[in-house]
Tab-separated table of C-alpha atoms in Angstrom:
chain	number	residue	atom	x	y	z
F	88	UNK	CA	0.000	0.000	0.000
F	89	UNK	CA	1.306	3.454	-0.882
F	90	UNK	CA	0.768	6.618	1.128
F	91	UNK	CA	0.754	9.892	-0.748
F	92	UNK	CA	0.967	13.154	1.152
F	93	UNK	CA	-0.236	16.295	-0.540
F	94	UNK	CA	0.464	18.847	2.165
F	95	UNK	CA	1.760	21.596	-0.037
F	96	UNK	CA	1.845	25.126	1.329
F	97	UNK	CA	-0.844	27.404	-0.038
F	98	UNK	CA	0.220	30.242	-2.278
F	99	UNK	CA	-1.428	33.139	-4.036
F	100	UNK	CA	-5.168	33.604	-3.788
F	101	UNK	CA	-5.684	30.384	-1.832
F	102	UNK	CA	-3.413	31.650	0.953
F	103	UNK	CA	-5.074	35.061	0.899
F	104	UNK	CA	-8.555	33.516	1.085
F	105	UNK	CA	-7.506	31.159	3.884
F	106	UNK	CA	-6.020	34.029	5.898
F	107	UNK	CA	-9.135	36.155	5.407
F	108	UNK	CA	-11.408	33.272	6.401
F	109	UNK	CA	-9.380	32.674	9.596
F	110	UNK	CA	-9.403	36.399	10.439
F	111	UNK	CA	-13.171	36.578	9.923
F	112	UNK	CA	-13.769	33.502	12.078
F	113	UNK	CA	-11.686	34.918	14.937
F	114	UNK	CA	-13.485	38.264	14.721
F	115	UNK	CA	-16.918	36.667	14.674
F	116	UNK	CA	-16.090	34.468	17.644
F	117	UNK	CA	-14.788	37.465	19.625
F	118	UNK	CA	-17.952	39.460	18.822
F	119	UNK	CA	-20.232	36.622	19.898
F	120	UNK	CA	-18.266	36.133	23.121
F	121	UNK	CA	-18.480	39.866	23.856
F	122	UNK	CA	-22.231	39.988	23.207
F	123	UNK	CA	-22.962	36.955	25.379
F	124	UNK	CA	-24.991	37.812	28.437
F	125	UNK	CA	-24.896	34.407	30.033
F	126	UNK	CA	-22.744	35.604	32.949
F	127	UNK	CA	-25.217	38.355	33.815
F	128	UNK	CA	-28.117	35.887	33.658
F	129	UNK	CA	-26.282	33.472	35.979
F	130	UNK	CA	-25.551	36.275	38.478
F	131	UNK	CA	-29.234	37.212	38.588
F	132	UNK	CA	-30.322	33.571	38.898
F	133	UNK	CA	-28.021	33.204	41.923
F	134	UNK	CA	-29.839	36.015	43.756
F	135	UNK	CA	-32.599	35.259	46.231
F	136	UNK	CA	-36.228	36.003	45.441
F	137	UNK	CA	-36.137	38.900	47.928
F	138	UNK	CA	-33.141	40.467	46.151
F	139	UNK	CA	-34.866	40.090	42.803
F	140	UNK	CA	-38.049	41.618	44.220
F	141	UNK	CA	-36.072	44.673	45.396
F	142	UNK	CA	-34.893	45.036	41.788
F	143	UNK	CA	-38.481	44.711	40.586
F	144	UNK	CA	-37.831	41.324	38.962
F	145	UNK	CA	-39.255	37.853	39.114
F	146	UNK	CA	-37.336	34.727	38.101
F	147	UNK	CA	-39.359	34.223	34.945
F	148	UNK	CA	-38.441	37.735	33.711
F	149	UNK	CA	-34.637	37.559	34.156
F	150	UNK	CA	-33.848	36.876	30.494
F	151	UNK	CA	-36.177	39.631	29.312
F	152	UNK	CA	-34.528	42.030	31.781
F	153	UNK	CA	-31.008	41.172	30.592
F	154	UNK	CA	-31.930	41.579	26.922
F	155	UNK	CA	-34.256	44.557	27.408
F	156	UNK	CA	-31.988	46.860	25.417
F	157	UNK	CA	-32.185	44.522	22.397
F	158	UNK	CA	-35.664	43.024	22.596
F	159	UNK	CA	-38.677	45.046	23.639
F	160	UNK	CA	-41.283	43.082	25.593
């Protein structure tokens, strides 16, 4: 059995496209990570019902509260 390796370095447009695709993927991932509000939701879920009540919240409205600047309920 023969094994053929075709791991040639990319050149020209292929290298340019590959670099652009990697740059775009890193940027998109960073944006999504920055926009994530999971940490804020977890902090609010850890609060007691009395603490939430002082904030004017109930447990079933935490997600709406966190995303209130993006989604209008």
